[in-house]
Amino acid sequence: MKKDIILCGVGGQGILSIATVIGEAATQAGLQLKQAEVHGMSQRGGDVQSNLRLSTEPIYSDLIARGSADLIISMEPMEALRYVGYLAPGAWTVSSSEPFVNIPNYPDTDSLLAELKERQNVETLPIEALAREHQVPKSANMILLGMAAAHLEILSPEALRQAISAVFARKGEAIVAANLKAFDLGLNAAK
Amino acid sequence: MNKNQLLLGDEAIALGALHAGLGGVYAYPGTPSTEITEYIQNHPLAGERGVHSRWCTNEKTAMEAALGLSYAGRRALVCMKHVGMNVCADAFVNAAITGVNGGVVVVAADDPGMHSSQNEQDSRFYGKFSMVPVLEPSNQQEAYDMMAPAFELSEQLRLPVLLRVVTRLAHSRANVSVGEACELRQLGVDKGNQWVLLPVNARRQYKSLIEKQPTLQAASEASAFNREEAGPCSGGLGVIACGIGYNYVRENENLPISGLLKVSQYPLPEEAVRRLAAQSSELMVVEDGQPVVEEGVKALLGSGYRVRGRLTGDLPRTGELNPDCVAQALGCPEREGAAEARQVVGRPPALCPGCGHRDVYAALHEVVAEYPEARIFGDIGCYTLGALPPFSALASCVDMGASITMAKGAADGGLFPAIAVIGDSTFTHSGMTGLLDAVNDGSNITVIISDNLTTAMTGGQDSAGTSKFEAICVGLGVAPEHVRVVVPLPKNMPEITRILREEINYQGVSVIIPRRECIQTLSRKLRQQKQKKES
């Protein structure tokens, strides 16, 4: 079994934390993993993506081939659309529905969201607003991971919960609790 | 017992070097190589053993210090991005002539696709040019596994060994099976005169380097990192895959090929290439970067044998390899992807909100509007983003330090005002010598050293000149009254623009130092302080 995942968003939105949690869970589960990250210049407010590959078999390429990704996890709706050409038939996209507008020519947001929603197998949530509403303002990315958990299959939600506890442990119990709460919010909303 | 760790390619290199008894790492930050040195800086074993890991001022000082450590009998690692090889080339090429004592491994992290660089130069050429062995790992595990043999090879041949990686290996994580650390390696201090490259010694040493070449060749032919794999279709297409190119080939199952030669050690294993050619009708070379091996194979097999690759257009001539272009080149059926989206636009990187460089460009924008002939020569760092809208301020960005020297040359040609914008770390890396040229020539230039107290672009490493800039500029001969310090904040705009006008109108070299801490390192510091308070 394999899962090829594209994680994307805008530099600074916290996609690498999502990757770290999935990486921890995959390592604990004894899965093979490759995760190509973007460092350097594009982290300054540009588009960023990470190719995350999980498998029970050896993995060769660090990059995902077009037409073969199983899942897009996106912190931003236009960034989700940027990578749809990589999706395999029947694949899923989970995305924030909140545009991050830091460029002058950002498309009309209604029309952009309409395009995203008219595609197959797309789930969106206003994760930043939800995070604020539930007093976990810094854990929007874990809401998104919760939404994605329903489609990961190769890793159980419980394995991801344990990974969240392990990854955030050094930041203290309050932060672990906030991230777990956010994760469950996303997971339950997606069900 | 081995344990499993999730490591970036860079981290695998760092840990492999530490476990090989490393004495010191010498480096200047550069994407995608930075994390190697950072990993060693943060590793407890490096602390325990006193492994040197402080950042160097530039790649040349790094390479030379590493040679000194080697002379003293310890193993040294030198790390840089590919263009850093140009900076240290004098030391690197001559280190092949002197040879080494303690093992020296030089890591060059190439950036095909130019994710964070100004060119796609392939560091394997430097290996060939200097006639030293080159290793090119295909994955993170091999990167770890190669480090101890690399140091051993270096000590056995008494030559530096070049380890070439690319962005996709350096910045990709994978599971790595990690062994135990061996003892800190300590040989005796060298006593020979081969380090004194007077012509009389250099001629002898160069001859000795030539005489070592058959040993290098034999090491490649016998290397466990080069591997011949049989294919199902004898007499068909043979594939040579270098470094991570191997992964893109193996990503495809049931390839109709005669065989696959994985190349991870150079010089090119010519016997293995000949064997593959003999059982194939034609060869395809899959290599990330420039067509180094493709050219070598063509030269080896002659014009009668068909060799395909980047030169023939079977693979793209520029950019990094990916599973799609390699699959296509190998004739695999195209995968049907989902339809592309209609409304996606580019999202280029930008200076952070609240960044001091923004205020510098805002002030320059206002003042330069009064001088239609003004040109601003840029340099390498976050502030290069001043070339993009909304500032669109820069006339050039070429290499580390070129802002000052290009402004000087333009001023020599009568251009006025000629303004240079350079960051603090780039200034100490390669800007100081250019400033001395300008001072000695009395050039009419205005240099802005935009000092954010860090090497920001690569993630906030210590900057070599912090708290020394005024003294450096005055020491180089800039008149003290024309070394001006300002705080780049919107509220100080009237003062900054006034000083800019004054110094532009001054006939000679002036330096303005806008100084305010990088917003990223500042917020990281504040976060850490808050965390400390809470715990």
PDB file of C-alpha atoms in Angstrom, chain A residues 4 10 23-24 27 31-47 49 53 59-68 76 78-79 81-82 84-89 100-103 105-108 111-112 115 118-119 138 170-171, chain B residues 4-6 8 31 35 115-116 138-140 167-169 171-175 244 246-248 250-251 320-324 335-352 381-382 384-385 456-460 520 530-531 534:
ATOM      1  CA  ASP A   4       1.391   9.975  -2.167  1.00  0.00           C
ATOM      2  CA  VAL A  10       1.975  29.773   1.618  1.00  0.00           C
ATOM      3  CA  GLY A  23       6.395  11.643   9.462  1.00  0.00           C
ATOM      4  CA  GLU A  24       6.472  10.773  13.168  1.00  0.00           C
ATOM      5  CA  THR A  27       8.040   6.151  11.501  1.00  0.00           C
ATOM      6  CA  LEU A  31       6.266   2.638   7.167  1.00  0.00           C
ATOM      7  CA  GLN A  32       8.721   3.744   4.484  1.00  0.00           C
ATOM      8  CA  LEU A  33       8.658   7.485   3.997  1.00  0.00           C
ATOM      9  CA  LYS A  34      10.078  10.196   1.753  1.00  0.00           C
ATOM     10  CA  GLN A  35       9.351  13.827   2.275  1.00  0.00           C
ATOM     11  CA  ALA A  36      10.713  16.476  -0.084  1.00  0.00           C
ATOM     12  CA  GLU A  37      10.564  19.903   1.530  1.00  0.00           C
ATOM     13  CA  VAL A  38      11.068  23.435   0.289  1.00  0.00           C
ATOM     14  CA  HIS A  39      13.589  25.545   2.175  1.00  0.00           C
ATOM     15  CA  GLY A  40      15.129  28.883   1.357  1.00  0.00           C
ATOM     16  CA  MET A  41      13.792  31.765  -0.637  1.00  0.00           C
ATOM     17  CA  SER A  42      10.204  30.637  -1.290  1.00  0.00           C
ATOM     18  CA  GLN A  43       9.543  30.368   2.440  1.00  0.00           C
ATOM     19  CA  ARG A  44       9.226  34.169   2.425  1.00  0.00           C
ATOM     20  CA  GLY A  45       5.495  34.361   1.667  1.00  0.00           C
ATOM     21  CA  GLY A  46       5.725  32.442  -1.626  1.00  0.00           C
ATOM     22  CA  ASP A  47       3.957  29.221  -2.586  1.00  0.00           C
ATOM     23  CA  GLN A  49       4.770  22.524  -1.156  1.00  0.00           C
ATOM     24  CA  ARG A  53       5.258   9.624   0.188  1.00  0.00           C
ATOM     25  CA  ILE A  59      10.152   4.188  -2.167  1.00  0.00           C
ATOM     26  CA  TYR A  60      12.538   5.442  -4.839  1.00  0.00           C
ATOM     27  CA  SER A  61      11.686   8.942  -6.087  1.00  0.00           C
ATOM     28  CA  ASP A  62      11.548  11.843  -3.621  1.00  0.00           C
ATOM     29  CA  LEU A  63       9.066  13.528  -5.967  1.00  0.00           C
ATOM     30  CA  ILE A  64       5.531  12.433  -6.845  1.00  0.00           C
ATOM     31  CA  ALA A  65       4.734  11.798 -10.520  1.00  0.00           C
ATOM     32  CA  ARG A  66       1.922  13.722 -12.193  1.00  0.00           C
ATOM     33  CA  GLY A  67      -1.390  11.887 -12.123  1.00  0.00           C
ATOM     34  CA  SER A  68      -0.400   9.718  -9.166  1.00  0.00           C
ATOM     35  CA  GLU A  76      -4.956  27.720   1.116  1.00  0.00           C
ATOM     36  CA  MET A  78      -5.590  28.636  -4.634  1.00  0.00           C
ATOM     37  CA  GLU A  79      -2.557  26.594  -3.557  1.00  0.00           C
ATOM     38  CA  LEU A  81      -5.705  24.211  -7.179  1.00  0.00           C
ATOM     39  CA  ARG A  82      -2.048  24.727  -8.149  1.00  0.00           C
ATOM     40  CA  VAL A  84      -4.545  19.293  -8.963  1.00  0.00           C
ATOM     41  CA  GLY A  85      -2.728  18.081 -12.094  1.00  0.00           C
ATOM     42  CA  TYR A  86      -0.807  15.711  -9.830  1.00  0.00           C
ATOM     43  CA  LEU A  87      -3.950  13.921  -8.610  1.00  0.00           C
ATOM     44  CA  ALA A  88      -4.772  10.357  -9.595  1.00  0.00           C
ATOM     45  CA  PRO A  89      -8.361   9.519 -10.597  1.00  0.00           C
ATOM     46  CA  PHE A 100      -4.449  34.104   1.772  1.00  0.00           C
ATOM     47  CA  VAL A 101      -4.206  37.241  -0.323  1.00  0.00           C
ATOM     48  CA  ASN A 102      -0.654  38.625  -0.370  1.00  0.00           C
ATOM     49  CA  ILE A 103      -0.387  39.353  -4.093  1.00  0.00           C
ATOM     50  CA  ASN A 105      -3.495  39.752  -8.802  1.00  0.00           C
ATOM     51  CA  TYR A 106      -5.160  37.158  -6.569  1.00  0.00           C
ATOM     52  CA  PRO A 107      -8.213  35.782  -8.448  1.00  0.00           C
ATOM     53  CA  ASP A 108     -11.768  36.696  -7.476  1.00  0.00           C
ATOM     54  CA  SER A 111     -15.030  32.327  -8.380  1.00  0.00           C
ATOM     55  CA  LEU A 112     -11.865  30.619  -7.095  1.00  0.00           C
ATOM     56  CA  GLU A 115     -13.795  26.264  -9.087  1.00  0.00           C
ATOM     57  CA  GLU A 118     -16.817  21.956  -8.496  1.00  0.00           C
ATOM     58  CA  ARG A 119     -13.962  19.460  -8.637  1.00  0.00           C
ATOM     59  CA  LYS A 138      -2.527  28.602  16.516  1.00  0.00           C
ATOM     60  CA  ARG A 170       8.523  19.607  24.301  1.00  0.00           C
ATOM     61  CA  LYS A 171       6.259  22.650  23.972  1.00  0.00           C
TER      62      LYS A 171
ATOM     63  CA  ASN B   4      16.050   3.981  12.408  1.00  0.00           C
ATOM     64  CA  GLN B   5      16.025   7.784  12.144  1.00  0.00           C
ATOM     65  CA  LEU B   6      14.040  10.128   9.929  1.00  0.00           C
ATOM     66  CA  LEU B   8      17.046  15.059   5.762  1.00  0.00           C
ATOM     67  CA  THR B  31      20.737  26.670   0.326  1.00  0.00           C
ATOM     68  CA  GLU B  35      21.363  22.062   7.455  1.00  0.00           C
ATOM     69  CA  HIS B 115      15.145  26.844  -6.497  1.00  0.00           C
ATOM     70  CA  SER B 116      17.345  29.306  -4.584  1.00  0.00           C
ATOM     71  CA  SER B 138      21.343   8.313  -4.636  1.00  0.00           C
ATOM     72  CA  ASN B 139      19.396   8.535  -1.385  1.00  0.00           C
ATOM     73  CA  GLN B 140      19.607   9.540   2.268  1.00  0.00           C
ATOM     74  CA  THR B 167      18.452  19.937  -3.630  1.00  0.00           C
ATOM     75  CA  ARG B 168      16.028  17.008  -3.782  1.00  0.00           C
ATOM     76  CA  LEU B 169      18.336  14.812  -1.768  1.00  0.00           C
ATOM     77  CA  HIS B 171      16.058  18.698   1.459  1.00  0.00           C
ATOM     78  CA  SER B 172      14.162  15.440   1.464  1.00  0.00           C
ATOM     79  CA  ARG B 173      13.623  13.285   4.550  1.00  0.00           C
ATOM     80  CA  ALA B 174      13.721   9.515   4.613  1.00  0.00           C
ATOM     81  CA  ASN B 175      14.247   6.662   7.048  1.00  0.00           C
ATOM     82  CA  ILE B 244      19.201  10.484  -7.577  1.00  0.00           C
ATOM     83  CA  TYR B 246      18.618   6.231 -10.304  1.00  0.00           C
ATOM     84  CA  ASN B 247      15.417   6.722  -8.249  1.00  0.00           C
ATOM     85  CA  TYR B 248      13.494   8.252 -11.136  1.00  0.00           C
ATOM     86  CA  ARG B 250      13.544   2.689 -10.648  1.00  0.00           C
ATOM     87  CA  GLU B 251      10.206   4.439 -10.002  1.00  0.00           C
ATOM     88  CA  GLU B 320      15.911  19.361 -12.424  1.00  0.00           C
ATOM     89  CA  LEU B 321      14.896  15.844 -13.309  1.00  0.00           C
ATOM     90  CA  ASN B 322      11.567  14.503 -12.095  1.00  0.00           C
ATOM     91  CA  PRO B 323       9.745  11.171 -12.352  1.00  0.00           C
ATOM     92  CA  ASP B 324       7.663  12.460 -15.281  1.00  0.00           C
ATOM     93  CA  ARG B 335      -0.292   8.800 -16.660  1.00  0.00           C
ATOM     94  CA  GLU B 336      -3.658  10.487 -17.003  1.00  0.00           C
ATOM     95  CA  GLY B 337      -3.649  13.338 -14.448  1.00  0.00           C
ATOM     96  CA  ALA B 338      -6.630  15.425 -13.370  1.00  0.00           C
ATOM     97  CA  ALA B 339      -7.361  18.521 -15.468  1.00  0.00           C
ATOM     98  CA  GLU B 340      -5.353  21.608 -14.505  1.00  0.00           C
ATOM     99  CA  ALA B 341      -7.090  24.444 -12.664  1.00  0.00           C
ATOM    100  CA  ARG B 342      -8.062  27.604 -14.523  1.00  0.00           C
ATOM    101  CA  GLN B 343      -7.548  30.368 -11.973  1.00  0.00           C
ATOM    102  CA  VAL B 344      -4.104  29.832 -10.467  1.00  0.00           C
ATOM    103  CA  VAL B 345      -1.586  32.685 -10.555  1.00  0.00           C
ATOM    104  CA  GLY B 346       2.040  32.799  -9.416  1.00  0.00           C
ATOM    105  CA  ARG B 347       2.846  33.679  -5.825  1.00  0.00           C
ATOM    106  CA  PRO B 348       6.443  34.906  -5.715  1.00  0.00           C
ATOM    107  CA  PRO B 349       8.254  35.243  -2.377  1.00  0.00           C
ATOM    108  CA  ALA B 350       8.366  38.693  -0.802  1.00  0.00           C
ATOM    109  CA  LEU B 351      10.146  40.534   2.013  1.00  0.00           C
ATOM    110  CA  CYS B 352       8.400  39.829   5.335  1.00  0.00           C
ATOM    111  CA  GLY B 381      20.268  37.760   0.200  1.00  0.00           C
ATOM    112  CA  CYS B 382      16.672  38.408   1.238  1.00  0.00           C
ATOM    113  CA  THR B 384      17.447  40.661  -3.578  1.00  0.00           C
ATOM    114  CA  LEU B 385      13.645  40.512  -3.378  1.00  0.00           C
ATOM    115  CA  ALA B 456      18.654  35.756   7.144  1.00  0.00           C
ATOM    116  CA  MET B 457      18.005  34.157   3.758  1.00  0.00           C
ATOM    117  CA  THR B 458      19.300  30.772   4.900  1.00  0.00           C
ATOM    118  CA  GLY B 459      17.378  30.822   8.183  1.00  0.00           C
ATOM    119  CA  GLY B 460      19.178  33.116  10.595  1.00  0.00           C
ATOM    120  CA  GLN B 520      12.264  36.357  11.806  1.00  0.00           C
ATOM    121  CA  LYS B 530       8.348  33.170  26.402  1.00  0.00           C
ATOM    122  CA  GLN B 531       8.679  29.384  26.372  1.00  0.00           C
ATOM    123  CA  GLU B 534       6.466  29.314  30.998  1.00  0.00           C
TER     124      GLU B 534
END
